Amino acid sequence: MKNILLKISMFAYLLFSTIAFSQDKGSSSIVLLDAFYAKIKSQKNPQIIDARGPEEFTLNHIEGALNFNLKSENYEKAVAALNPSQPVFIYSIAAYRSGLLSTELIKKGFSEVYILEGGIAAWIGGGKPFYSNLKSKLSLPEYKKIIAENNYVLVDIGSKYCATCKTVKPILENLRTQYGEKLKIVQIELEESPQVIADLKTVKVFPTLILYQNGKIVFKNDGLGDLKNNVDVALASK
C-alpha cells in the first residue's frame, strides 16, 4: 500500500512539475481564423509576425504585421524588439515557417504564441482586412461571369509561393488536354488577384479547388485531395 501511495505521489509530482515547466516555457497553439482575429482585436498593440519571405510580404500582408522568420538577417534584432510577456500572432502560407518560428520564440521565453491555421490564405480568404500593393487582375463580377457562361468550370485558387499549389499545375494540364473546351479552367493566384479571393469568402487554405456545373458547386476541395479522380467522377456522372 505504501509503495502504491509513493508511486501516486511521485506521479502527481512529475505531472505538476511538467505542467509548471510548460507554463514557464509558455504555450504555442494553432488557432482558426475567427479565434485568431478575435485575439488580435483584443490587444491594444498586437504583435503580429508575417513569417513569409520579404517578396511575399511586399505584395500583401495583415496590416501592422512585422516581417521576419528564422532565415531573416535581422532575426535577433526583430525578436529583441518584441515583448515576450505579451501574445504573439504568427502566420505564413500554411504553418511550416510559422511553426518553426513559434518553437524558437517559446524557447526564448515568450508566454503566448498563436499560429493562424491556413495562414494568409485563411485571413484573406475569410474576408479580413489586408494590405495589398496591387489591383486584382480578376474582379468578383468577372469571376461570376465566367462561372455563368460555362457549363463546367474548375477554379484553382493558390499562390506561386505555395509548394502544394505547384503540384496542381500538371494535373490541370492533364485535365485541360483530356476535356478540352468541355472544362473551363481558371487559375487565381494570391499575387495577382487577392481581392477576388477576399470577396469569395470561401478560401481556408491553398490550394482551394472548386468545380462548378451550370453555376452551382459540384465539389470544393480545401487542399489538393484527389483532384483528377474527383473531376473525372463529376463529369462522367453528368
mmCIF file of N, CA and C in Angstrom, residues 56-125:
data_model
loop_
_atom_site.group_PDB
_atom_site.id
_atom_site.type_symbol
_atom_site.label_atom_id
_atom_site.label_comp_id
_atom_site.label_asym_id
_atom_site.label_seq_id
_atom_site.Cartn_x
_atom_site.Cartn_y
_atom_site.Cartn_z
ATOM 1 N N GLU A 56 6.974 38.061 -50.650
ATOM 2 C CA GLU A 56 5.570 37.762 -50.380
ATOM 3 C C GLU A 56 4.932 38.870 -49.550
ATOM 4 N N PHE A 57 5.649 39.299 -48.533
ATOM 5 C CA PHE A 57 5.158 40.332 -47.620
ATOM 6 C C PHE A 57 4.884 41.634 -48.351
ATOM 7 N N THR A 58 5.766 41.980 -49.285
ATOM 8 C CA THR A 58 5.623 43.232 -50.031
ATOM 9 C C THR A 58 4.322 43.263 -50.830
ATOM 10 N N LEU A 59 3.929 42.120 -51.345
ATOM 11 C CA LEU A 59 2.729 42.046 -52.184
ATOM 12 C C LEU A 59 1.438 42.168 -51.384
ATOM 13 N N ASN A 60 1.404 41.532 -50.203
ATOM 14 C CA ASN A 60 0.203 41.577 -49.379
ATOM 15 C C ASN A 60 0.523 41.091 -47.975
ATOM 16 N N HIS A 61 -0.166 41.626 -46.993
ATOM 17 C CA HIS A 61 0.039 41.188 -45.615
ATOM 18 C C HIS A 61 -1.050 41.762 -44.706
ATOM 19 N N ILE A 62 -1.089 41.277 -43.488
ATOM 20 C CA ILE A 62 -2.015 41.815 -42.497
ATOM 21 C C ILE A 62 -1.491 43.172 -42.053
ATOM 22 N N GLU A 63 -2.371 44.141 -41.989
ATOM 23 C CA GLU A 63 -1.975 45.489 -41.566
ATOM 24 C C GLU A 63 -1.309 45.439 -40.185
ATOM 25 N N GLY A 64 -0.184 46.127 -40.067
ATOM 26 C CA GLY A 64 0.507 46.209 -38.789
ATOM 27 C C GLY A 64 1.475 45.080 -38.519
ATOM 28 N N ALA A 65 1.574 44.129 -39.451
ATOM 29 C CA ALA A 65 2.454 42.974 -39.237
ATOM 30 C C ALA A 65 3.918 43.330 -39.468
ATOM 31 N N LEU A 66 4.790 42.670 -38.687
ATOM 32 C CA LEU A 66 6.230 42.734 -38.896
ATOM 33 C C LEU A 66 6.600 41.550 -39.780
ATOM 34 N N ASN A 67 7.677 41.678 -40.540
ATOM 35 C CA ASN A 67 8.054 40.594 -41.442
ATOM 36 C C ASN A 67 9.446 40.064 -41.120
ATOM 37 N N PHE A 68 9.484 38.853 -40.575
ATOM 38 C CA PHE A 68 10.760 38.160 -40.392
ATOM 39 C C PHE A 68 10.497 36.692 -40.098
ATOM 40 N N ASN A 69 11.520 35.873 -40.321
ATOM 41 C CA ASN A 69 11.462 34.461 -39.972
ATOM 42 C C ASN A 69 12.866 34.024 -39.552
ATOM 43 N N LEU A 70 13.060 32.736 -39.350
ATOM 44 C CA LEU A 70 14.344 32.260 -38.827
ATOM 45 C C LEU A 70 15.514 32.542 -39.768
ATOM 46 N N LYS A 71 15.225 32.733 -41.059
ATOM 47 C CA LYS A 71 16.287 32.970 -42.029
ATOM 48 C C LYS A 71 16.574 34.457 -42.259
ATOM 49 N N SER A 72 15.808 35.321 -41.628
ATOM 50 C CA SER A 72 15.991 36.765 -41.832
ATOM 51 C C SER A 72 17.290 37.255 -41.200
ATOM 52 N N GLU A 73 17.962 38.173 -41.864
ATOM 53 C CA GLU A 73 19.209 38.733 -41.345
ATOM 54 C C GLU A 73 18.983 39.503 -40.049
ATOM 55 N N ASN A 74 17.805 40.106 -39.915
ATOM 56 C CA ASN A 74 17.502 40.917 -38.739
ATOM 57 C C ASN A 74 16.743 40.124 -37.667
ATOM 58 N N TYR A 75 16.805 38.783 -37.741
ATOM 59 C CA TYR A 75 16.008 37.934 -36.854
ATOM 60 C C TYR A 75 16.190 38.280 -35.379
ATOM 61 N N GLU A 76 17.417 38.282 -34.882
ATOM 62 C CA GLU A 76 17.683 38.526 -33.459
ATOM 63 C C GLU A 76 17.218 39.918 -33.043
ATOM 64 N N LYS A 77 17.455 40.899 -33.891
ATOM 65 C CA LYS A 77 17.053 42.264 -33.585
ATOM 66 C C LYS A 77 15.529 42.383 -33.551
ATOM 67 N N ALA A 78 14.864 41.700 -34.484
ATOM 68 C CA ALA A 78 13.401 41.750 -34.542
ATOM 69 C C ALA A 78 12.777 41.098 -33.316
ATOM 70 N N VAL A 79 13.333 39.973 -32.889
ATOM 71 C CA VAL A 79 12.823 39.278 -31.702
ATOM 72 C C VAL A 79 13.040 40.127 -30.453
ATOM 73 N N ALA A 80 14.203 40.767 -30.368
ATOM 74 C CA ALA A 80 14.526 41.592 -29.204
ATOM 75 C C ALA A 80 13.582 42.773 -29.051
ATOM 76 N N ALA A 81 12.978 43.198 -30.153
ATOM 77 C CA ALA A 81 12.070 44.347 -30.116
ATOM 78 C C ALA A 81 10.673 43.965 -29.639
ATOM 79 N N LEU A 82 10.405 42.682 -29.522
ATOM 80 C CA LEU A 82 9.090 42.215 -29.082
ATOM 81 C C LEU A 82 9.014 42.121 -27.563
ATOM 82 N N ASN A 83 7.802 42.131 -27.051
ATOM 83 C CA ASN A 83 7.557 41.963 -25.612
ATOM 84 C C ASN A 83 7.185 40.501 -25.358
ATOM 85 N N PRO A 84 8.068 39.720 -24.728
ATOM 86 C CA PRO A 84 7.806 38.292 -24.525
ATOM 87 C C PRO A 84 6.648 37.984 -23.581
ATOM 88 N N SER A 85 6.230 38.977 -22.790
ATOM 89 C CA SER A 85 5.117 38.744 -21.859
ATOM 90 C C SER A 85 3.748 38.972 -22.506
ATOM 91 N N GLN A 86 3.766 39.477 -23.747
ATOM 92 C CA GLN A 86 2.524 39.733 -24.472
ATOM 93 C C GLN A 86 2.335 38.697 -25.586
ATOM 94 N N PRO A 87 1.093 38.409 -25.980
ATOM 95 C CA PRO A 87 0.852 37.414 -27.037
ATOM 96 C C PRO A 87 1.518 37.801 -28.361
ATOM 97 N N VAL A 88 1.926 36.781 -29.096
ATOM 98 C CA VAL A 88 2.490 36.978 -30.430
ATOM 99 C C VAL A 88 1.624 36.194 -31.418
ATOM 100 N N PHE A 89 1.320 36.809 -32.556
ATOM 101 C CA PHE A 89 0.456 36.200 -33.564
ATOM 102 C C PHE A 89 1.262 36.000 -34.846
ATOM 103 N N ILE A 90 1.375 34.750 -35.286
ATOM 104 C CA ILE A 90 2.217 34.434 -36.436
ATOM 105 C C ILE A 90 1.401 33.797 -37.551
ATOM 106 N N TYR A 91 1.747 34.147 -38.791
ATOM 107 C CA TYR A 91 1.132 33.479 -39.938
ATOM 108 C C TYR A 91 2.145 33.377 -41.063
ATOM 109 N N SER A 92 1.910 32.449 -41.986
ATOM 110 C CA SER A 92 2.721 32.328 -43.199
ATOM 111 C C SER A 92 1.793 31.845 -44.311
ATOM 112 N N ILE A 93 2.271 31.027 -45.253
ATOM 113 C CA ILE A 93 1.375 30.478 -46.273
ATOM 114 C C ILE A 93 0.528 29.384 -45.653
ATOM 115 N N ALA A 94 1.182 28.469 -44.957
ATOM 116 C CA ALA A 94 0.472 27.407 -44.238
ATOM 117 C C ALA A 94 0.882 27.506 -42.777
ATOM 118 N N ALA A 95 1.604 26.498 -42.278
ATOM 119 C CA ALA A 95 2.013 26.576 -40.877
ATOM 120 C C ALA A 95 3.480 26.209 -40.684
ATOM 121 N N TYR A 96 4.201 25.897 -41.760
ATOM 122 C CA TYR A 96 5.577 25.416 -41.614
ATOM 123 C C TYR A 96 6.504 26.484 -41.037
ATOM 124 N N ARG A 97 6.628 27.605 -41.736
ATOM 125 C CA ARG A 97 7.517 28.667 -41.249
ATOM 126 C C ARG A 97 6.997 29.267 -39.953
ATOM 127 N N SER A 98 5.681 29.336 -39.819
ATOM 128 C CA SER A 98 5.088 29.830 -38.573
ATOM 129 C C SER A 98 5.445 28.921 -37.414
ATOM 130 N N GLY A 99 5.362 27.612 -37.648
ATOM 131 C CA GLY A 99 5.654 26.641 -36.601
ATOM 132 C C GLY A 99 7.101 26.696 -36.150
ATOM 133 N N LEU A 100 8.018 26.811 -37.092
ATOM 134 C CA LEU A 100 9.441 26.894 -36.751
ATOM 135 C C LEU A 100 9.726 28.132 -35.909
ATOM 136 N N LEU A 101 9.168 29.257 -36.320
ATOM 137 C CA LEU A 101 9.385 30.495 -35.581
ATOM 138 C C LEU A 101 8.750 30.425 -34.198
ATOM 139 N N SER A 102 7.562 29.853 -34.129
ATOM 140 C CA SER A 102 6.865 29.710 -32.846
ATOM 141 C C SER A 102 7.698 28.910 -31.854
ATOM 142 N N THR A 103 8.272 27.811 -32.308
ATOM 143 C CA THR A 103 9.098 26.963 -31.438
ATOM 144 C C THR A 103 10.267 27.740 -30.860
ATOM 145 N N GLU A 104 10.913 28.538 -31.688
ATOM 146 C CA GLU A 104 12.064 29.318 -31.225
ATOM 147 C C GLU A 104 11.648 30.414 -30.246
ATOM 148 N N LEU A 105 10.510 31.039 -30.486
ATOM 149 C CA LEU A 105 10.054 32.091 -29.581
ATOM 150 C C LEU A 105 9.706 31.519 -28.207
ATOM 151 N N ILE A 106 9.111 30.344 -28.178
ATOM 152 C CA ILE A 106 8.804 29.694 -26.899
ATOM 153 C C ILE A 106 10.102 29.397 -26.147
ATOM 154 N N LYS A 107 11.112 28.941 -26.882
ATOM 155 C CA LYS A 107 12.418 28.667 -26.262
ATOM 156 C C LYS A 107 13.020 29.936 -25.673
ATOM 157 N N LYS A 108 12.721 31.075 -26.286
ATOM 158 C CA LYS A 108 13.271 32.346 -25.831
ATOM 159 C C LYS A 108 12.448 32.970 -24.703
ATOM 160 N N GLY A 109 11.410 32.248 -24.254
ATOM 161 C CA GLY A 109 10.657 32.715 -23.095
ATOM 162 C C GLY A 109 9.368 33.454 -23.374
ATOM 163 N N PHE A 110 8.891 33.430 -24.609
ATOM 164 C CA PHE A 110 7.619 34.095 -24.914
ATOM 165 C C PHE A 110 6.471 33.309 -24.283
ATOM 166 N N SER A 111 5.519 34.026 -23.717
ATOM 167 C CA SER A 111 4.467 33.371 -22.936
ATOM 168 C C SER A 111 3.338 32.781 -23.777
ATOM 169 N N GLU A 112 2.911 33.504 -24.814
ATOM 170 C CA GLU A 112 1.798 33.043 -25.654
ATOM 171 C C GLU A 112 2.117 33.271 -27.123
ATOM 172 N N VAL A 113 2.035 32.205 -27.912
ATOM 173 C CA VAL A 113 2.251 32.317 -29.348
ATOM 174 C C VAL A 113 1.088 31.638 -30.064
ATOM 175 N N TYR A 114 0.454 32.364 -30.973
ATOM 176 C CA TYR A 114 -0.677 31.827 -31.715
ATOM 177 C C TYR A 114 -0.339 31.784 -33.204
ATOM 178 N N ILE A 115 -0.589 30.629 -33.813
ATOM 179 C CA ILE A 115 -0.341 30.435 -35.238
ATOM 180 C C ILE A 115 -1.680 30.363 -35.967
ATOM 181 N N LEU A 116 -1.815 31.078 -37.053
ATOM 182 C CA LEU A 116 -3.059 31.081 -37.818
ATOM 183 C C LEU A 116 -3.141 29.856 -38.715
ATOM 184 N N GLU A 117 -4.118 29.004 -38.461
ATOM 185 C CA GLU A 117 -4.329 27.838 -39.322
ATOM 186 C C GLU A 117 -4.770 28.315 -40.703
ATOM 187 N N GLY A 118 -4.083 27.810 -41.728
ATOM 188 C CA GLY A 118 -4.397 28.241 -43.091
ATOM 189 C C GLY A 118 -3.616 29.460 -43.535
ATOM 190 N N GLY A 119 -2.933 30.117 -42.581
ATOM 191 C CA GLY A 119 -2.077 31.247 -42.916
ATOM 192 C C GLY A 119 -2.783 32.383 -43.630
ATOM 193 N N ILE A 120 -2.036 33.041 -44.508
ATOM 194 C CA ILE A 120 -2.562 34.213 -45.210
ATOM 195 C C ILE A 120 -3.765 33.844 -46.079
ATOM 196 N N ALA A 121 -3.835 32.588 -46.529
ATOM 197 C CA ALA A 121 -4.985 32.142 -47.322
ATOM 198 C C ALA A 121 -6.267 32.253 -46.516
ATOM 199 N N ALA A 122 -6.206 31.800 -45.257
ATOM 200 C CA ALA A 122 -7.381 31.860 -44.389
ATOM 201 C C ALA A 122 -7.759 33.300 -44.080
ATOM 202 N N TRP A 123 -6.761 34.151 -43.849
ATOM 203 C CA TRP A 123 -7.026 35.545 -43.490
ATOM 204 C C TRP A 123 -7.705 36.299 -44.634
ATOM 205 N N ILE A 124 -7.060 36.284 -45.800
ATOM 206 C CA ILE A 124 -7.627 36.995 -46.944
ATOM 207 C C ILE A 124 -8.868 36.270 -47.454
ATOM 208 N N GLY A 125 -8.800 34.943 -47.497
ATOM 209 C CA GLY A 125 -9.938 34.156 -47.964
ATOM 210 C C GLY A 125 -11.151 34.261 -47.062
#
